[in-house]
Amino acid sequence: MYLLFLPVLIYFVIFHYWPMYGLQIAFKEYSAIRGIGGSPWTGWTHFERFYQSSQFWIIIKNTVLINVYELLVAFPIPILFALLLNQIGNERFKKTVQTITYAPHFISIVVVVGMLHIFLSPRTGMLNHLLVLFGAEPVFFMGSEGWFKSIFVFSGVWQNMGWSSIVYVAALSGVNPDMHEAAVMDGASKLQRIMRIDLPSIQPIIVILLIMNIGSFMSVGFEKIYLMQNALNLDASEVIQTYVYKTGLLGAQFSYSTAIGLVNAVINFMLLAAVNQVAKKYKQTSLW
Amino acid sequence: MNAKQRVGSDKIFDVLNLFIMLLILLSVAYPLYFIVIASVSNPDQVSSGNVLLLPRHVTFEGYIRLFADAGLWLGYLNSIQYAVIGTLLSTSLTLCGGYVLSRHDLDGRSILSLFVVLTMFFSGGIIPTYLVVKDLGMTNTMWALIIPNAVSAFHLIIARTFFETNIPKELLEASQVEGSSDFRFFTRIVLPLSRPIIAVLALFSIASLWNSYFPALIYLRDRSLYPLQLILREMLIMNEVQQGAAIDADDLADMQRLAGLMKNAVIIVSSLPMLMIYPFVQKHFVKGMMIGSIKN
């Protein structure tokens, strides 16, 4: 039995625990020749340098804003969608809506960002044709700081709304129909039943997913952000992870960027623990 | 509220709800539909905004040009190769690992679970992981795309929960009475009963290998190894930024026309495999997502 687990064990040791050991280079001056263990210690130098860099506040601000925006918009929408979809009586229509709304999840982010360029192009894009039709000036959306965050969040909603709703739809199908029947007898409207029966029934799942979401706060979506990034929108789109990639791998400053990544991971973990505590206090659901 | 009013308000709700659903359906489906019709229309018609509901001046030039693009096809073949090998590897590892975690009679089960789950909440990050892959000599090989992401803690838990809830204990006891080994029980009894979870894990794995670009961006240098997504990135995004930023439209008209012609077609060609596979697995993955997220 243990033999069956061995490959997985080795995998996790090498690709998850070894990098954690490698995190120490955040406090060192990494040199490839001396390796992780042999590089000299530098203490908090890299952290101080990041804090004092001119980019620091821009990066922190963008990271937090994008994630808060996403949490406020992209988290509740699938819940609403699931609650409404659950009220559709016609099974075939329901199935069709599900199949189609899941589809974008299987499209790559490269293609999604490519499609954004096609639809939002200043000269040939559909949206700008529409703007011109109404007498407005065309906008170069993909090169705009002001539009960046909204485009990022709402294209994410387009891509993942259906997929994220799966869990809620499944949970809703497990709600005891007797409760609805009793409520109907008592004269409750559909809206009342959604608010009083459906929503409370899926509340534990909502809380758990919220905790998980906040646990990955500040790290999700950077691969897409990187694709959407260009010289024109950089001040609105540079986040911790993209900065880590650029300074670390493109700029070969391994120690400095590891330190920044570590800051990110620690904040993540503290947020997760905090939210979990809050959830524990008010409800019985929590991760641990 | 009396019964009549209730029926009335429910009617309004139903109509409104139907309207919202149709709106959602339209806004999700239309962009995809547009790409399809634009891919077979004359690019000038597309860029001047005349293609909205039906293709215009139908042409397959975009597709014909794509077929002649050797770089794209190499990327396509690479991606198929990575997806197949990667999926075989990660699905079998996840099944084995998940099954072991599901066995209640195993000493140290909770420690192993903790060992796995911890990685969901804390990781070394991009750079330390890169250094490990580099030290192992995997950079600039296809293994750098496959092995570092082969197993996910989340998928292990989904698999574990599936085995816990779908493989009756009595089966194991019966086979132990007969004296068959654990390995034999796993391959002969458990796996044949686990088709839904195998399908789900395989789909997740194929989709993530097919669609990811970032590991390739980090680890690969040789163009001949590039997966499809990196080629797409060049075709769809990188030259777009240059065009958008340019002020003189005339200079770029030709280049733009040529690129526009192929863009829509390449989106179809690259996304079609995934879009065709997933509906077959759909009924399983609803279940798979469900057990994974509820039970953990």
mmCIF file with all atom_site columns, N, CA and C in Angstrom, chain A residues 63-116:
data_model
loop_
_atom_site.group_PDB
_atom_site.id
_atom_site.type_symbol
_atom_site.label_atom_id
_atom_site.label_alt_id
_atom_site.label_comp_id
_atom_site.label_asym_id
_atom_site.label_entity_id
_atom_site.label_seq_id
_atom_site.pdbx_PDB_ins_code
_atom_site.Cartn_x
_atom_site.Cartn_y
_atom_site.Cartn_z
_atom_site.occupancy
_atom_site.B_iso_or_equiv
_atom_site.pdbx_formal_charge
_atom_site.auth_seq_id
_atom_site.auth_comp_id
_atom_site.auth_asym_id
_atom_site.auth_atom_id
_atom_site.pdbx_PDB_model_num
ATOM 1   N N  . THR A 1 63  ? -2.512  44.884 -6.565  1.00 0.00 ? 63  THR A N  1
ATOM 2   C CA . THR A 1 63  ? -2.794  43.521 -6.141  1.00 0.00 ? 63  THR A CA 1
ATOM 3   C C  . THR A 1 63  ? -4.055  43.481 -5.284  1.00 0.00 ? 63  THR A C  1
ATOM 4   N N  . VAL A 1 64  ? -4.123  44.380 -4.316  1.00 0.00 ? 64  VAL A N  1
ATOM 5   C CA . VAL A 1 64  ? -5.274  44.384 -3.419  1.00 0.00 ? 64  VAL A CA 1
ATOM 6   C C  . VAL A 1 64  ? -6.546  44.774 -4.171  1.00 0.00 ? 64  VAL A C  1
ATOM 7   N N  . LEU A 1 65  ? -6.461  45.839 -4.964  1.00 0.00 ? 65  LEU A N  1
ATOM 8   C CA . LEU A 1 65  ? -7.665  46.316 -5.653  1.00 0.00 ? 65  LEU A CA 1
ATOM 9   C C  . LEU A 1 65  ? -8.234  45.266 -6.603  1.00 0.00 ? 65  LEU A C  1
ATOM 10  N N  . ILE A 1 66  ? -7.364  44.645 -7.394  1.00 0.00 ? 66  ILE A N  1
ATOM 11  C CA . ILE A 1 66  ? -7.857  43.650 -8.348  1.00 0.00 ? 66  ILE A CA 1
ATOM 12  C C  . ILE A 1 66  ? -8.539  42.505 -7.614  1.00 0.00 ? 66  ILE A C  1
ATOM 13  N N  . ASN A 1 67  ? -7.941  42.082 -6.519  1.00 0.00 ? 67  ASN A N  1
ATOM 14  C CA . ASN A 1 67  ? -8.520  40.951 -5.799  1.00 0.00 ? 67  ASN A CA 1
ATOM 15  C C  . ASN A 1 67  ? -9.811  41.298 -5.064  1.00 0.00 ? 67  ASN A C  1
ATOM 16  N N  . VAL A 1 68  ? -9.862  42.499 -4.493  1.00 0.00 ? 68  VAL A N  1
ATOM 17  C CA . VAL A 1 68  ? -11.102 42.909 -3.835  1.00 0.00 ? 68  VAL A CA 1
ATOM 18  C C  . VAL A 1 68  ? -12.214 43.039 -4.877  1.00 0.00 ? 68  VAL A C  1
ATOM 19  N N  . TYR A 1 69  ? -11.882 43.648 -5.987  1.00 0.00 ? 69  TYR A N  1
ATOM 20  C CA . TYR A 1 69  ? -12.839 43.809 -7.085  1.00 0.00 ? 69  TYR A CA 1
ATOM 21  C C  . TYR A 1 69  ? -13.373 42.436 -7.497  1.00 0.00 ? 69  TYR A C  1
ATOM 22  N N  . GLU A 1 70  ? -12.456 41.516 -7.670  1.00 0.00 ? 70  GLU A N  1
ATOM 23  C CA . GLU A 1 70  ? -12.847 40.184 -8.100  1.00 0.00 ? 70  GLU A CA 1
ATOM 24  C C  . GLU A 1 70  ? -13.727 39.488 -7.063  1.00 0.00 ? 70  GLU A C  1
ATOM 25  N N  . LEU A 1 71  ? -13.354 39.653 -5.801  1.00 0.00 ? 71  LEU A N  1
ATOM 26  C CA . LEU A 1 71  ? -14.121 39.024 -4.725  1.00 0.00 ? 71  LEU A CA 1
ATOM 27  C C  . LEU A 1 71  ? -15.540 39.587 -4.677  1.00 0.00 ? 71  LEU A C  1
ATOM 28  N N  . LEU A 1 72  ? -15.666 40.886 -4.874  1.00 0.00 ? 72  LEU A N  1
ATOM 29  C CA . LEU A 1 72  ? -16.981 41.519 -4.781  1.00 0.00 ? 72  LEU A CA 1
ATOM 30  C C  . LEU A 1 72  ? -17.857 41.176 -5.985  1.00 0.00 ? 72  LEU A C  1
ATOM 31  N N  . VAL A 1 73  ? -17.255 40.983 -7.134  1.00 0.00 ? 73  VAL A N  1
ATOM 32  C CA . VAL A 1 73  ? -18.056 40.759 -8.344  1.00 0.00 ? 73  VAL A CA 1
ATOM 33  C C  . VAL A 1 73  ? -18.098 39.283 -8.724  1.00 0.00 ? 73  VAL A C  1
ATOM 34  N N  . ALA A 1 74  ? -16.919 38.674 -8.853  1.00 0.00 ? 74  ALA A N  1
ATOM 35  C CA . ALA A 1 74  ? -16.871 37.333 -9.418  1.00 0.00 ? 74  ALA A CA 1
ATOM 36  C C  . ALA A 1 74  ? -17.279 36.257 -8.416  1.00 0.00 ? 74  ALA A C  1
ATOM 37  N N  . PHE A 1 75  ? -17.248 36.557 -7.132  1.00 0.00 ? 75  PHE A N  1
ATOM 38  C CA . PHE A 1 75  ? -17.665 35.540 -6.177  1.00 0.00 ? 75  PHE A CA 1
ATOM 39  C C  . PHE A 1 75  ? -19.182 35.424 -6.053  1.00 0.00 ? 75  PHE A C  1
ATOM 40  N N  . PRO A 1 76  ? -19.912 36.525 -5.873  1.00 0.00 ? 76  PRO A N  1
ATOM 41  C CA . PRO A 1 76  ? -21.373 36.388 -5.705  1.00 0.00 ? 76  PRO A CA 1
ATOM 42  C C  . PRO A 1 76  ? -22.129 36.020 -6.981  1.00 0.00 ? 76  PRO A C  1
ATOM 43  N N  . ILE A 1 77  ? -21.627 36.403 -8.146  1.00 0.00 ? 77  ILE A N  1
ATOM 44  C CA . ILE A 1 77  ? -22.405 36.181 -9.363  1.00 0.00 ? 77  ILE A CA 1
ATOM 45  C C  . ILE A 1 77  ? -22.748 34.700 -9.594  1.00 0.00 ? 77  ILE A C  1
ATOM 46  N N  . PRO A 1 78  ? -21.800 33.773 -9.462  1.00 0.00 ? 78  PRO A N  1
ATOM 47  C CA . PRO A 1 78  ? -22.179 32.361 -9.655  1.00 0.00 ? 78  PRO A CA 1
ATOM 48  C C  . PRO A 1 78  ? -23.244 31.885 -8.661  1.00 0.00 ? 78  PRO A C  1
ATOM 49  N N  . ILE A 1 79  ? -23.245 32.461 -7.460  1.00 0.00 ? 79  ILE A N  1
ATOM 50  C CA . ILE A 1 79  ? -24.259 32.070 -6.474  1.00 0.00 ? 79  ILE A CA 1
ATOM 51  C C  . ILE A 1 79  ? -25.641 32.522 -6.942  1.00 0.00 ? 79  ILE A C  1
ATOM 52  N N  . LEU A 1 80  ? -25.729 33.778 -7.349  1.00 0.00 ? 80  LEU A N  1
ATOM 53  C CA . LEU A 1 80  ? -26.993 34.300 -7.872  1.00 0.00 ? 80  LEU A CA 1
ATOM 54  C C  . LEU A 1 80  ? -27.447 33.488 -9.076  1.00 0.00 ? 80  LEU A C  1
ATOM 55  N N  . PHE A 1 81  ? -26.500 33.229 -9.952  1.00 0.00 ? 81  PHE A N  1
ATOM 56  C CA . PHE A 1 81  ? -26.804 32.475 -11.163 1.00 0.00 ? 81  PHE A CA 1
ATOM 57  C C  . PHE A 1 81  ? -27.368 31.093 -10.813 1.00 0.00 ? 81  PHE A C  1
ATOM 58  N N  . ALA A 1 82  ? -26.743 30.425 -9.853  1.00 0.00 ? 82  ALA A N  1
ATOM 59  C CA . ALA A 1 82  ? -27.204 29.093 -9.462  1.00 0.00 ? 82  ALA A CA 1
ATOM 60  C C  . ALA A 1 82  ? -28.599 29.146 -8.851  1.00 0.00 ? 82  ALA A C  1
ATOM 61  N N  . LEU A 1 83  ? -28.838 30.155 -8.003  1.00 0.00 ? 83  LEU A N  1
ATOM 62  C CA . LEU A 1 83  ? -30.153 30.283 -7.369  1.00 0.00 ? 83  LEU A CA 1
ATOM 63  C C  . LEU A 1 83  ? -31.243 30.485 -8.416  1.00 0.00 ? 83  LEU A C  1
ATOM 64  N N  . LEU A 1 84  ? -30.956 31.307 -9.407  1.00 0.00 ? 84  LEU A N  1
ATOM 65  C CA . LEU A 1 84  ? -31.950 31.571 -10.447 1.00 0.00 ? 84  LEU A CA 1
ATOM 66  C C  . LEU A 1 84  ? -32.125 30.360 -11.363 1.00 0.00 ? 84  LEU A C  1
ATOM 67  N N  . LEU A 1 85  ? -30.997 29.759 -11.713 1.00 0.00 ? 85  LEU A N  1
ATOM 68  C CA . LEU A 1 85  ? -31.060 28.598 -12.604 1.00 0.00 ? 85  LEU A CA 1
ATOM 69  C C  . LEU A 1 85  ? -31.873 27.469 -11.973 1.00 0.00 ? 85  LEU A C  1
ATOM 70  N N  . ASN A 1 86  ? -31.746 27.358 -10.667 1.00 0.00 ? 86  ASN A N  1
ATOM 71  C CA . ASN A 1 86  ? -32.459 26.322 -9.928  1.00 0.00 ? 86  ASN A CA 1
ATOM 72  C C  . ASN A 1 86  ? -33.975 26.483 -10.041 1.00 0.00 ? 86  ASN A C  1
ATOM 73  N N  . GLN A 1 87  ? -34.419 27.694 -10.327 1.00 0.00 ? 87  GLN A N  1
ATOM 74  C CA . GLN A 1 87  ? -35.862 27.949 -10.421 1.00 0.00 ? 87  GLN A CA 1
ATOM 75  C C  . GLN A 1 87  ? -36.428 27.642 -11.801 1.00 0.00 ? 87  GLN A C  1
ATOM 76  N N  . ILE A 1 88  ? -35.532 27.340 -12.749 1.00 0.00 ? 88  ILE A N  1
ATOM 77  C CA . ILE A 1 88  ? -36.016 27.026 -14.098 1.00 0.00 ? 88  ILE A CA 1
ATOM 78  C C  . ILE A 1 88  ? -36.627 25.636 -14.081 1.00 0.00 ? 88  ILE A C  1
ATOM 79  N N  . GLY A 1 89  ? -37.897 25.562 -14.479 1.00 0.00 ? 89  GLY A N  1
ATOM 80  C CA . GLY A 1 89  ? -38.592 24.282 -14.401 1.00 0.00 ? 89  GLY A CA 1
ATOM 81  C C  . GLY A 1 89  ? -38.246 23.352 -15.555 1.00 0.00 ? 89  GLY A C  1
ATOM 82  N N  . ASN A 1 90  ? -38.037 23.926 -16.721 1.00 0.00 ? 90  ASN A N  1
ATOM 83  C CA . ASN A 1 90  ? -37.796 23.129 -17.919 1.00 0.00 ? 90  ASN A CA 1
ATOM 84  C C  . ASN A 1 90  ? -36.392 22.525 -17.910 1.00 0.00 ? 90  ASN A C  1
ATOM 85  N N  . GLU A 1 91  ? -36.316 21.212 -17.715 1.00 0.00 ? 91  GLU A N  1
ATOM 86  C CA . GLU A 1 91  ? -35.012 20.561 -17.550 1.00 0.00 ? 91  GLU A CA 1
ATOM 87  C C  . GLU A 1 91  ? -34.107 20.728 -18.763 1.00 0.00 ? 91  GLU A C  1
ATOM 88  N N  . ARG A 1 92  ? -34.705 20.667 -19.938 1.00 0.00 ? 92  ARG A N  1
ATOM 89  C CA . ARG A 1 92  ? -33.872 20.758 -21.150 1.00 0.00 ? 92  ARG A CA 1
ATOM 90  C C  . ARG A 1 92  ? -33.250 22.125 -21.309 1.00 0.00 ? 92  ARG A C  1
ATOM 91  N N  . PHE A 1 93  ? -34.051 23.145 -21.019 1.00 0.00 ? 93  PHE A N  1
ATOM 92  C CA . PHE A 1 93  ? -33.532 24.505 -21.102 1.00 0.00 ? 93  PHE A CA 1
ATOM 93  C C  . PHE A 1 93  ? -32.418 24.699 -20.076 1.00 0.00 ? 93  PHE A C  1
ATOM 94  N N  . LYS A 1 94  ? -32.654 24.174 -18.889 1.00 0.00 ? 94  LYS A N  1
ATOM 95  C CA . LYS A 1 94  ? -31.669 24.273 -17.820 1.00 0.00 ? 94  LYS A CA 1
ATOM 96  C C  . LYS A 1 94  ? -30.340 23.637 -18.248 1.00 0.00 ? 94  LYS A C  1
ATOM 97  N N  . LYS A 1 95  ? -30.455 22.445 -18.822 1.00 0.00 ? 95  LYS A N  1
ATOM 98  C CA . LYS A 1 95  ? -29.273 21.714 -19.270 1.00 0.00 ? 95  LYS A CA 1
ATOM 99  C C  . LYS A 1 95  ? -28.513 22.508 -20.350 1.00 0.00 ? 95  LYS A C  1
ATOM 100 N N  . THR A 1 96  ? -29.285 23.094 -21.266 1.00 0.00 ? 96  THR A N  1
ATOM 101 C CA . THR A 1 96  ? -28.667 23.886 -22.332 1.00 0.00 ? 96  THR A CA 1
ATOM 102 C C  . THR A 1 96  ? -27.901 25.069 -21.749 1.00 0.00 ? 96  THR A C  1
ATOM 103 N N  . VAL A 1 97  ? -28.558 25.782 -20.823 1.00 0.00 ? 97  VAL A N  1
ATOM 104 C CA . VAL A 1 97  ? -27.894 26.929 -20.203 1.00 0.00 ? 97  VAL A CA 1
ATOM 105 C C  . VAL A 1 97  ? -26.605 26.465 -19.537 1.00 0.00 ? 97  VAL A C  1
ATOM 106 N N  . GLN A 1 98  ? -26.664 25.333 -18.828 1.00 0.00 ? 98  GLN A N  1
ATOM 107 C CA . GLN A 1 98  ? -25.460 24.845 -18.153 1.00 0.00 ? 98  GLN A CA 1
ATOM 108 C C  . GLN A 1 98  ? -24.355 24.506 -19.136 1.00 0.00 ? 98  GLN A C  1
ATOM 109 N N  . THR A 1 99  ? -24.699 23.708 -20.154 1.00 0.00 ? 99  THR A N  1
ATOM 110 C CA . THR A 1 99  ? -23.662 23.287 -21.106 1.00 0.00 ? 99  THR A CA 1
ATOM 111 C C  . THR A 1 99  ? -22.983 24.487 -21.743 1.00 0.00 ? 99  THR A C  1
ATOM 112 N N  . ILE A 1 100 ? -23.768 25.487 -22.117 1.00 0.00 ? 100 ILE A N  1
ATOM 113 C CA . ILE A 1 100 ? -23.169 26.638 -22.795 1.00 0.00 ? 100 ILE A CA 1
ATOM 114 C C  . ILE A 1 100 ? -22.368 27.517 -21.843 1.00 0.00 ? 100 ILE A C  1
ATOM 115 N N  . THR A 1 101 ? -22.874 27.707 -20.625 1.00 0.00 ? 101 THR A N  1
ATOM 116 C CA . THR A 1 101 ? -22.112 28.578 -19.718 1.00 0.00 ? 101 THR A CA 1
ATOM 117 C C  . THR A 1 101 ? -20.848 27.893 -19.193 1.00 0.00 ? 101 THR A C  1
ATOM 118 N N  . TYR A 1 102 ? -20.775 26.574 -19.226 1.00 0.00 ? 102 TYR A N  1
ATOM 119 C CA . TYR A 1 102 ? -19.525 25.906 -18.823 1.00 0.00 ? 102 TYR A CA 1
ATOM 120 C C  . TYR A 1 102 ? -18.450 26.046 -19.896 1.00 0.00 ? 102 TYR A C  1
ATOM 121 N N  . ALA A 1 103 ? -18.877 26.167 -21.132 1.00 0.00 ? 103 ALA A N  1
ATOM 122 C CA . ALA A 1 103 ? -17.940 26.092 -22.249 1.00 0.00 ? 103 ALA A CA 1
ATOM 123 C C  . ALA A 1 103 ? -16.718 27.018 -22.126 1.00 0.00 ? 103 ALA A C  1
ATOM 124 N N  . PRO A 1 104 ? -16.915 28.314 -21.800 1.00 0.00 ? 104 PRO A N  1
ATOM 125 C CA . PRO A 1 104 ? -15.736 29.186 -21.788 1.00 0.00 ? 104 PRO A CA 1
ATOM 126 C C  . PRO A 1 104 ? -14.655 28.747 -20.811 1.00 0.00 ? 104 PRO A C  1
ATOM 127 N N  . HIS A 1 105 ? -15.038 27.979 -19.790 1.00 0.00 ? 105 HIS A N  1
ATOM 128 C CA . HIS A 1 105 ? -14.035 27.508 -18.830 1.00 0.00 ? 105 HIS A CA 1
ATOM 129 C C  . HIS A 1 105 ? -12.964 26.665 -19.519 1.00 0.00 ? 105 HIS A C  1
ATOM 130 N N  . PHE A 1 106 ? -13.344 26.030 -20.630 1.00 0.00 ? 106 PHE A N  1
ATOM 131 C CA . PHE A 1 106 ? -12.408 25.137 -21.305 1.00 0.00 ? 106 PHE A CA 1
ATOM 132 C C  . PHE A 1 106 ? -11.601 25.825 -22.402 1.00 0.00 ? 106 PHE A C  1
ATOM 133 N N  . ILE A 1 107 ? -11.800 27.121 -22.504 1.00 0.00 ? 107 ILE A N  1
ATOM 134 C CA . ILE A 1 107 ? -11.008 27.899 -23.455 1.00 0.00 ? 107 ILE A CA 1
ATOM 135 C C  . ILE A 1 107 ? -9.799  28.441 -22.709 1.00 0.00 ? 107 ILE A C  1
ATOM 136 N N  . SER A 1 108 ? -8.658  28.482 -23.357 1.00 0.00 ? 108 SER A N  1
ATOM 137 C CA . SER A 1 108 ? -7.448  28.925 -22.651 1.00 0.00 ? 108 SER A CA 1
ATOM 138 C C  . SER A 1 108 ? -7.481  30.428 -22.416 1.00 0.00 ? 108 SER A C  1
ATOM 139 N N  . ILE A 1 109 ? -6.733  30.871 -21.403 1.00 0.00 ? 109 ILE A N  1
ATOM 140 C CA . ILE A 1 109 ? -6.698  32.310 -21.149 1.00 0.00 ? 109 ILE A CA 1
ATOM 141 C C  . ILE A 1 109 ? -6.006  33.057 -22.293 1.00 0.00 ? 109 ILE A C  1
ATOM 142 N N  . VAL A 1 110 ? -5.096  32.394 -22.966 1.00 0.00 ? 110 VAL A N  1
ATOM 143 C CA . VAL A 1 110 ? -4.472  33.048 -24.122 1.00 0.00 ? 110 VAL A CA 1
ATOM 144 C C  . VAL A 1 110 ? -5.545  33.400 -25.154 1.00 0.00 ? 110 VAL A C  1
ATOM 145 N N  . VAL A 1 111 ? -6.434  32.454 -25.412 1.00 0.00 ? 111 VAL A N  1
ATOM 146 C CA . VAL A 1 111 ? -7.501  32.709 -26.378 1.00 0.00 ? 111 VAL A CA 1
ATOM 147 C C  . VAL A 1 111 ? -8.471  33.765 -25.856 1.00 0.00 ? 111 VAL A C  1
ATOM 148 N N  . VAL A 1 112 ? -8.793  33.704 -24.562 1.00 0.00 ? 112 VAL A N  1
ATOM 149 C CA . VAL A 1 112 ? -9.715  34.700 -24.013 1.00 0.00 ? 112 VAL A CA 1
ATOM 150 C C  . VAL A 1 112 ? -9.133  36.107 -24.163 1.00 0.00 ? 112 VAL A C  1
ATOM 151 N N  . VAL A 1 113 ? -7.865  36.251 -23.819 1.00 0.00 ? 113 VAL A N  1
ATOM 152 C CA . VAL A 1 113 ? -7.251  37.577 -23.963 1.00 0.00 ? 113 VAL A CA 1
ATOM 153 C C  . VAL A 1 113 ? -7.168  37.964 -25.438 1.00 0.00 ? 113 VAL A C  1
ATOM 154 N N  . GLY A 1 114 ? -6.911  36.983 -26.299 1.00 0.00 ? 114 GLY A N  1
ATOM 155 C CA . GLY A 1 114 ? -6.934  37.238 -27.735 1.00 0.00 ? 114 GLY A CA 1
ATOM 156 C C  . GLY A 1 114 ? -8.301  37.726 -28.193 1.00 0.00 ? 114 GLY A C  1
ATOM 157 N N  . MET A 1 115 ? -9.347  37.109 -27.651 1.00 0.00 ? 115 MET A N  1
ATOM 158 C CA . MET A 1 115 ? -10.705 37.534 -28.011 1.00 0.00 ? 115 MET A CA 1
ATOM 159 C C  . MET A 1 115 ? -10.986 38.940 -27.496 1.00 0.00 ? 115 MET A C  1
ATOM 160 N N  . LEU A 1 116 ? -10.472 39.257 -26.315 1.00 0.00 ? 116 LEU A N  1
ATOM 161 C CA . LEU A 1 116 ? -10.632 40.623 -25.803 1.00 0.00 ? 116 LEU A CA 1
ATOM 162 C C  . LEU A 1 116 ? -10.037 41.626 -26.788 1.00 0.00 ? 116 LEU A C  1
#
